[in-house]
mmCIF file with all atom_site columns, C-alpha atoms in Angstrom:
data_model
loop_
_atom_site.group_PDB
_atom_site.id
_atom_site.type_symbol
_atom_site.label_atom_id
_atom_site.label_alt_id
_atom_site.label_comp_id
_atom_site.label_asym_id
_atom_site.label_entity_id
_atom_site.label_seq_id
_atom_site.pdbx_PDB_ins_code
_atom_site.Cartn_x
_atom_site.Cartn_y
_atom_site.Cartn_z
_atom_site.occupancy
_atom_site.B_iso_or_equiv
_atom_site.pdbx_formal_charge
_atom_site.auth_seq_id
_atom_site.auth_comp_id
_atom_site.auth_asym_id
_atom_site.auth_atom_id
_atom_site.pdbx_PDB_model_num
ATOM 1   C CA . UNK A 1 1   ? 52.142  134.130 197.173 1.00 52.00 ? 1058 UNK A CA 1
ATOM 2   C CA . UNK A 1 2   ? 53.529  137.554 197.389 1.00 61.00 ? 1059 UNK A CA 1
ATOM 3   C CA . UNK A 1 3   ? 57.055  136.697 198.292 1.00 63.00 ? 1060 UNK A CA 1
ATOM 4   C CA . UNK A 1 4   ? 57.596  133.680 195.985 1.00 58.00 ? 1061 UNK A CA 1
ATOM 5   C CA . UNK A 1 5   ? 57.221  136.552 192.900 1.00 54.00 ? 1062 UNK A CA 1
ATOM 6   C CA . UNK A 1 6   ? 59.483  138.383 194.862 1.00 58.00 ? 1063 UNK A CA 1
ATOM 7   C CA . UNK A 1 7   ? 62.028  135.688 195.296 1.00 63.00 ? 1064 UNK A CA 1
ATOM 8   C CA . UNK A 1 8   ? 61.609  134.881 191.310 1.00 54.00 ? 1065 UNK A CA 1
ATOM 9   C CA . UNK A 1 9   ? 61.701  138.743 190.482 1.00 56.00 ? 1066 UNK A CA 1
ATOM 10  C CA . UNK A 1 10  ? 65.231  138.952 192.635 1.00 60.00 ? 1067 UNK A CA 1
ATOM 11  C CA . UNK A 1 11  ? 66.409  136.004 190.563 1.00 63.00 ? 1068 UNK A CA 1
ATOM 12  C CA . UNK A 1 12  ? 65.641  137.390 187.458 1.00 70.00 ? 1069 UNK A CA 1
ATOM 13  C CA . UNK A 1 13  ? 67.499  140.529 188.526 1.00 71.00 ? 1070 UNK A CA 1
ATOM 14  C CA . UNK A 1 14  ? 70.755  138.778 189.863 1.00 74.00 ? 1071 UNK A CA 1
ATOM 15  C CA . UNK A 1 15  ? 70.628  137.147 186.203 1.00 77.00 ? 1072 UNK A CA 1
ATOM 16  C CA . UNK A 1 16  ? 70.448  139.798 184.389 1.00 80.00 ? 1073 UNK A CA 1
ATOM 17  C CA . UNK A 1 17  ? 73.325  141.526 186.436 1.00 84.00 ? 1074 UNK A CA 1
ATOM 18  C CA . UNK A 1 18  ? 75.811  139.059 185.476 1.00 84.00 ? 1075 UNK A CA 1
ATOM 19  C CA . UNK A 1 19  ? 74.840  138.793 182.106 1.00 87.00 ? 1076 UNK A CA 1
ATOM 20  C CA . UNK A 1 20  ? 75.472  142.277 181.785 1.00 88.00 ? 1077 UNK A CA 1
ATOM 21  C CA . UNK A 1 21  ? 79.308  142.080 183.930 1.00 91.00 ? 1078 UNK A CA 1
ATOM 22  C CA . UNK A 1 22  ? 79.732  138.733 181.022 1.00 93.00 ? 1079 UNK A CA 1
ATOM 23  C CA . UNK A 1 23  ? 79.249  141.388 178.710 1.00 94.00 ? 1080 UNK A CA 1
ATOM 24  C CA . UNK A 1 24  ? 81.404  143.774 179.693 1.00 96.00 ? 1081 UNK A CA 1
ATOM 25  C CA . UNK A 1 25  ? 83.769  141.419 180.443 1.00 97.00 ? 1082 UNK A CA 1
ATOM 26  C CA . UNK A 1 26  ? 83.592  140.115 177.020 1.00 97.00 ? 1083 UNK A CA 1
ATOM 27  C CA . UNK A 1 27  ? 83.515  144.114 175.642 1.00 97.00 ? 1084 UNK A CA 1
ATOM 28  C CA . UNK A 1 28  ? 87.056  144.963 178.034 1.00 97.00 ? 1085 UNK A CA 1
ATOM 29  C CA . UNK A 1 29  ? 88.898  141.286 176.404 1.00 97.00 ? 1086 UNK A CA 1
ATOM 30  C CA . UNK A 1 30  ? 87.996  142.652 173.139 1.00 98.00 ? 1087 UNK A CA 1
ATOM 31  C CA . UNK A 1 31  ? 89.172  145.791 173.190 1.00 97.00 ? 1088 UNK A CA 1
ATOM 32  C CA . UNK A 1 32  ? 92.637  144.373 174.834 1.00 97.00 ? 1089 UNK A CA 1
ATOM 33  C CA . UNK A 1 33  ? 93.379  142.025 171.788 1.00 97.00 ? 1090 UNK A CA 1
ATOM 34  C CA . UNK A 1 34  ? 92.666  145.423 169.790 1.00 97.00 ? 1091 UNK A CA 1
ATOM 35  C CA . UNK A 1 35  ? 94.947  146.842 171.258 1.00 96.00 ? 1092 UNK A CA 1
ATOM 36  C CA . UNK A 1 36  ? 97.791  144.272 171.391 1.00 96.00 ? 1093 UNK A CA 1
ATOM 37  C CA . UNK A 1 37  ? 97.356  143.811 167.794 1.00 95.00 ? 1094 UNK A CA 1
ATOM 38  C CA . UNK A 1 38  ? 97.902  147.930 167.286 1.00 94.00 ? 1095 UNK A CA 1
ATOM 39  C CA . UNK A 1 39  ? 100.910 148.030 168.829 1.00 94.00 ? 1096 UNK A CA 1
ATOM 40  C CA . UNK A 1 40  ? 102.225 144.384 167.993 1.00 93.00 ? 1097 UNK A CA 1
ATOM 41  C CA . UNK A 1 41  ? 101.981 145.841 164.285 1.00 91.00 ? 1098 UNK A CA 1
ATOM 42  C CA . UNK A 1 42  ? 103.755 149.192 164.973 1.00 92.00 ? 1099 UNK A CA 1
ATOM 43  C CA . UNK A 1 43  ? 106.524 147.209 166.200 1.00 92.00 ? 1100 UNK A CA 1
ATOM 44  C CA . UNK A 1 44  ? 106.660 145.469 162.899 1.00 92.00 ? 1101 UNK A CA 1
ATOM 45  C CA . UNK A 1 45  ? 109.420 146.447 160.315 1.00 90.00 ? 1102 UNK A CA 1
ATOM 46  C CA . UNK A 1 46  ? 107.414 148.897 157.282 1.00 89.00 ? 1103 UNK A CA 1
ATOM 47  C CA . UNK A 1 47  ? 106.239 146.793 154.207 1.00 88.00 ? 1104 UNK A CA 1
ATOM 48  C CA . UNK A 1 48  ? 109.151 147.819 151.376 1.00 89.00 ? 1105 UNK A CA 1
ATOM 49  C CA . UNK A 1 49  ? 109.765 151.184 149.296 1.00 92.00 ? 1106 UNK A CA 1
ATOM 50  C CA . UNK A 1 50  ? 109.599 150.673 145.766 1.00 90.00 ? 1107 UNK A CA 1
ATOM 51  C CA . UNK A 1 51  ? 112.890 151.245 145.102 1.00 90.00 ? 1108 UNK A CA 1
ATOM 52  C CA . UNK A 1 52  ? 113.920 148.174 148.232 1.00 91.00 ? 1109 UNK A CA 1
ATOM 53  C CA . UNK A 1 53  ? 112.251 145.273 145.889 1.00 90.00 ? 1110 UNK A CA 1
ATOM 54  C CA . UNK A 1 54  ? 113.647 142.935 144.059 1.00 88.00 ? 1111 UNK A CA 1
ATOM 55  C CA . UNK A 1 55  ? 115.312 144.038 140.572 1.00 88.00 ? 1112 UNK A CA 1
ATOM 56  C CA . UNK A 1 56  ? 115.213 141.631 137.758 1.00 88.00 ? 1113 UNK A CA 1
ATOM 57  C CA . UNK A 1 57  ? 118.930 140.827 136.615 1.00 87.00 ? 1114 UNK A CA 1
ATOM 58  C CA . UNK A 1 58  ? 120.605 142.839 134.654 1.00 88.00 ? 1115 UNK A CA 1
ATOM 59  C CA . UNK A 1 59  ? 120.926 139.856 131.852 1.00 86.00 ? 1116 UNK A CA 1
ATOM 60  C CA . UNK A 1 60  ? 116.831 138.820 131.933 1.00 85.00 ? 1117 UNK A CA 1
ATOM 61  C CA . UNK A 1 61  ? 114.935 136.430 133.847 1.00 85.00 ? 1118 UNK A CA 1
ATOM 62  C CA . UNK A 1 62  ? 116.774 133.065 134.717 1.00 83.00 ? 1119 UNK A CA 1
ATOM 63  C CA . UNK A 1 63  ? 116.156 130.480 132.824 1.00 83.00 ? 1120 UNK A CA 1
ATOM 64  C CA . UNK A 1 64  ? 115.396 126.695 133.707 1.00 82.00 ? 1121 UNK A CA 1
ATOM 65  C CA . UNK A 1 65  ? 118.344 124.358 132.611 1.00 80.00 ? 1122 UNK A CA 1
ATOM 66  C CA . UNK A 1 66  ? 117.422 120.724 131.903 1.00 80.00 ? 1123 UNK A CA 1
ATOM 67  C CA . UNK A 1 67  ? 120.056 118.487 131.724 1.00 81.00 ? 1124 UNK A CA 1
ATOM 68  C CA . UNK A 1 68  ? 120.620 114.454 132.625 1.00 81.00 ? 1125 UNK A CA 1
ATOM 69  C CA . UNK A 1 69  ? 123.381 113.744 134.595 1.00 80.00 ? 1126 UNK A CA 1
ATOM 70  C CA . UNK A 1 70  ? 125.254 110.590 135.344 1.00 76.00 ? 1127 UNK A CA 1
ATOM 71  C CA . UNK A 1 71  ? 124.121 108.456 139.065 1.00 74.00 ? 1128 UNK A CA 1
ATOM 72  C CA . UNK A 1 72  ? 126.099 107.796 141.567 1.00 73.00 ? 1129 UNK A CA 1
ATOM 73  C CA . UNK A 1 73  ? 127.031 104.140 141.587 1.00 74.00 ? 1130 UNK A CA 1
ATOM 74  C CA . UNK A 1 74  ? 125.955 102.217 145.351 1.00 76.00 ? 1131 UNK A CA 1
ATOM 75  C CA . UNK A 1 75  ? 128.984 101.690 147.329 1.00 74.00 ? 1132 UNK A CA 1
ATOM 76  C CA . UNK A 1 76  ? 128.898 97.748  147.795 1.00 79.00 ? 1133 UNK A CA 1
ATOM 77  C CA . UNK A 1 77  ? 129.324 96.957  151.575 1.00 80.00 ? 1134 UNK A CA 1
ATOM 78  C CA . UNK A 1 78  ? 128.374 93.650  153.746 1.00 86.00 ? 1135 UNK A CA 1
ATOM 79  C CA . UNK A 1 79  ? 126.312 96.188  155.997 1.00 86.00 ? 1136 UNK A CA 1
ATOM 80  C CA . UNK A 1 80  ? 123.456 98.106  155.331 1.00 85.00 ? 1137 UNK A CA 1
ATOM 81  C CA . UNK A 1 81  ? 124.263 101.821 154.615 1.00 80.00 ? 1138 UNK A CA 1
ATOM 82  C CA . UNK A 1 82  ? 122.328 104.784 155.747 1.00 81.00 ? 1139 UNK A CA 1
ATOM 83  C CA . UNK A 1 83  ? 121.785 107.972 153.954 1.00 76.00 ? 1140 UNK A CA 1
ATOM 84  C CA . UNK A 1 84  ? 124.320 109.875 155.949 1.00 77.00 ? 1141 UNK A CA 1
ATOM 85  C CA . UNK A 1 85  ? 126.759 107.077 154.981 1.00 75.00 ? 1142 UNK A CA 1
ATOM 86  C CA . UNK A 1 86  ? 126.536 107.617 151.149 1.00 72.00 ? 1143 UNK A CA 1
ATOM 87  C CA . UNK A 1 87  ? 128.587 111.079 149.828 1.00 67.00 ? 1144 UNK A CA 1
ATOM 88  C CA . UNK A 1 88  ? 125.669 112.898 147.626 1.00 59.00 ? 1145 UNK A CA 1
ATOM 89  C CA . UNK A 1 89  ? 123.167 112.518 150.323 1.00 51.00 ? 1146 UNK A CA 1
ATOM 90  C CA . UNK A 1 90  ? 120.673 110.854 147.147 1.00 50.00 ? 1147 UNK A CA 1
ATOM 91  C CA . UNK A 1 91  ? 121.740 114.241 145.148 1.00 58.00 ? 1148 UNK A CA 1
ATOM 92  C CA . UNK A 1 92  ? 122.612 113.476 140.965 1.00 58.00 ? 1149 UNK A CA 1
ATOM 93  C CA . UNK A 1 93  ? 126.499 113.561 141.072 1.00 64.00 ? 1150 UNK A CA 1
ATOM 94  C CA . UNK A 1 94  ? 128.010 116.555 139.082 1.00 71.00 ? 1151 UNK A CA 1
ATOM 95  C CA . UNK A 1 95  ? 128.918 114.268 136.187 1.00 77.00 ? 1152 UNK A CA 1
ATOM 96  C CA . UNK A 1 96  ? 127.276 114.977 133.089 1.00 79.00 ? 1153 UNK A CA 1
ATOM 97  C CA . UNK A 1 97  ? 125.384 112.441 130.923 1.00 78.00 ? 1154 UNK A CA 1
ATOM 98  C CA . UNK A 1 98  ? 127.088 111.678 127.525 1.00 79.00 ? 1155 UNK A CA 1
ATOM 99  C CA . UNK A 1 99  ? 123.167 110.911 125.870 1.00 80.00 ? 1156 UNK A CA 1
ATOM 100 C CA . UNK A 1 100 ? 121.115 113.945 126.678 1.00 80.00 ? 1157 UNK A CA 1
ATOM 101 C CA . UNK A 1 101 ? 117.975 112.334 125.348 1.00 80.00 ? 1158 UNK A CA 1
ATOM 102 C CA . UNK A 1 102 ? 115.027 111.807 127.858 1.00 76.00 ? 1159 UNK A CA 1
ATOM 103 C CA . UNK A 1 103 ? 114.077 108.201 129.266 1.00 71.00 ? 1160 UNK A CA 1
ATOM 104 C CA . UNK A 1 104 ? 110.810 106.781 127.510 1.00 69.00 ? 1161 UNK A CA 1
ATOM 105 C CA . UNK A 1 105 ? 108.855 104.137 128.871 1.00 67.00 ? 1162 UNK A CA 1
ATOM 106 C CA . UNK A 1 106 ? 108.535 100.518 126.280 1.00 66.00 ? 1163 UNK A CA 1
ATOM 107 C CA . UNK A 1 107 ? 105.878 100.782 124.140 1.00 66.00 ? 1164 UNK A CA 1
ATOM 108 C CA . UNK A 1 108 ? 102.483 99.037  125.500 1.00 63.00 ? 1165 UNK A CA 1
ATOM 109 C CA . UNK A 1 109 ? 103.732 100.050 128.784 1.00 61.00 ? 1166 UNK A CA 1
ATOM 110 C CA . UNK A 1 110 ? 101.988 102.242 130.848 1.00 58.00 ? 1167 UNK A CA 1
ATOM 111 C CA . UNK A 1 111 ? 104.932 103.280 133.048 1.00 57.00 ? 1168 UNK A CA 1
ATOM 112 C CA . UNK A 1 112 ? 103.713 103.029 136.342 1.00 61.00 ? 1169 UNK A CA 1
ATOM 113 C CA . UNK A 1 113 ? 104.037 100.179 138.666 1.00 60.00 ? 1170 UNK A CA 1
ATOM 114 C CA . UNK A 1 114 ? 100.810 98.180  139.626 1.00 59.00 ? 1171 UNK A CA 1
ATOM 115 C CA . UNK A 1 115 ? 98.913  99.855  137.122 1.00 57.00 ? 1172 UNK A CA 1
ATOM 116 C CA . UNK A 1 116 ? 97.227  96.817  135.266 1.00 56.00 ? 1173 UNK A CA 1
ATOM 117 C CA . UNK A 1 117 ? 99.360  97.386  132.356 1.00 55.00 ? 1174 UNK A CA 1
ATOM 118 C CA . UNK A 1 118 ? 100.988 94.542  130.065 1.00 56.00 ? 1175 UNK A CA 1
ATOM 119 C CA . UNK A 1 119 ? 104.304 95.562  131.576 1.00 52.00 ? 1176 UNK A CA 1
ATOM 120 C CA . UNK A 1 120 ? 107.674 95.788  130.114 1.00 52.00 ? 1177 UNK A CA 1
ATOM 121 C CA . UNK A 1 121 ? 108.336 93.039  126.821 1.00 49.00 ? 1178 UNK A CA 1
#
């Protein structure tokens, strides 16, 4: 009887000597990302002087500009065109609209497809 609490006593010990080397373990990979980090940061540029931030222009802030501006008509071809294929890659061409006034949706509409509306007259 004896040696089996001996056996169970050395088990218990061998236990508790690799929790503690999991724990240093654990300690030493802790203080190695530390570390990294310190000097991963030191090699960063410095965070800007005063002086090295942005300066509002000389005129004032800028300002939005709304304006409508003319499409682009669809170039009619017998094959299907891809976006590389049409010149304003979908951007508004440069033209400027003659009516500056906003598009409204009909009246009784609700504007938005598939919403249950009455839909356009």
């Amino acid at each position: 009887m004896n040696t089996a609490w001996m056996e169970l006593a050395a088990g218990r010990g061998a236990l508790g000597i690799g929790l503690g080397v999991a724990g240093v373990v654990v300690v030493a990979l802790l203080l190695g990302a530390f570390v990294l980090g310190f000097r991963t940061k030191r090699k960063e540029l410095p965070t800007p002087r005063p002086e090295e931030q942005p300066q509002m222009p000389a005129g004032g802030p800028v300002r939005e500009t709304r304006e409508r501006r003319e499409p682009d008509e669809m170039p009619r071809s017998e094959e299907r065109l891809t976006p590389h294929e049409l010149k304003t890659n979908g951007r508004q061409s440069d033209r400027t609209s003659a009516s500056q006034e906003r598009p409204r949706w009909n009246e009784g509409s609700s504007g938005g497809f598939g919403s249950g509306g009455p839909g356009a007259r």
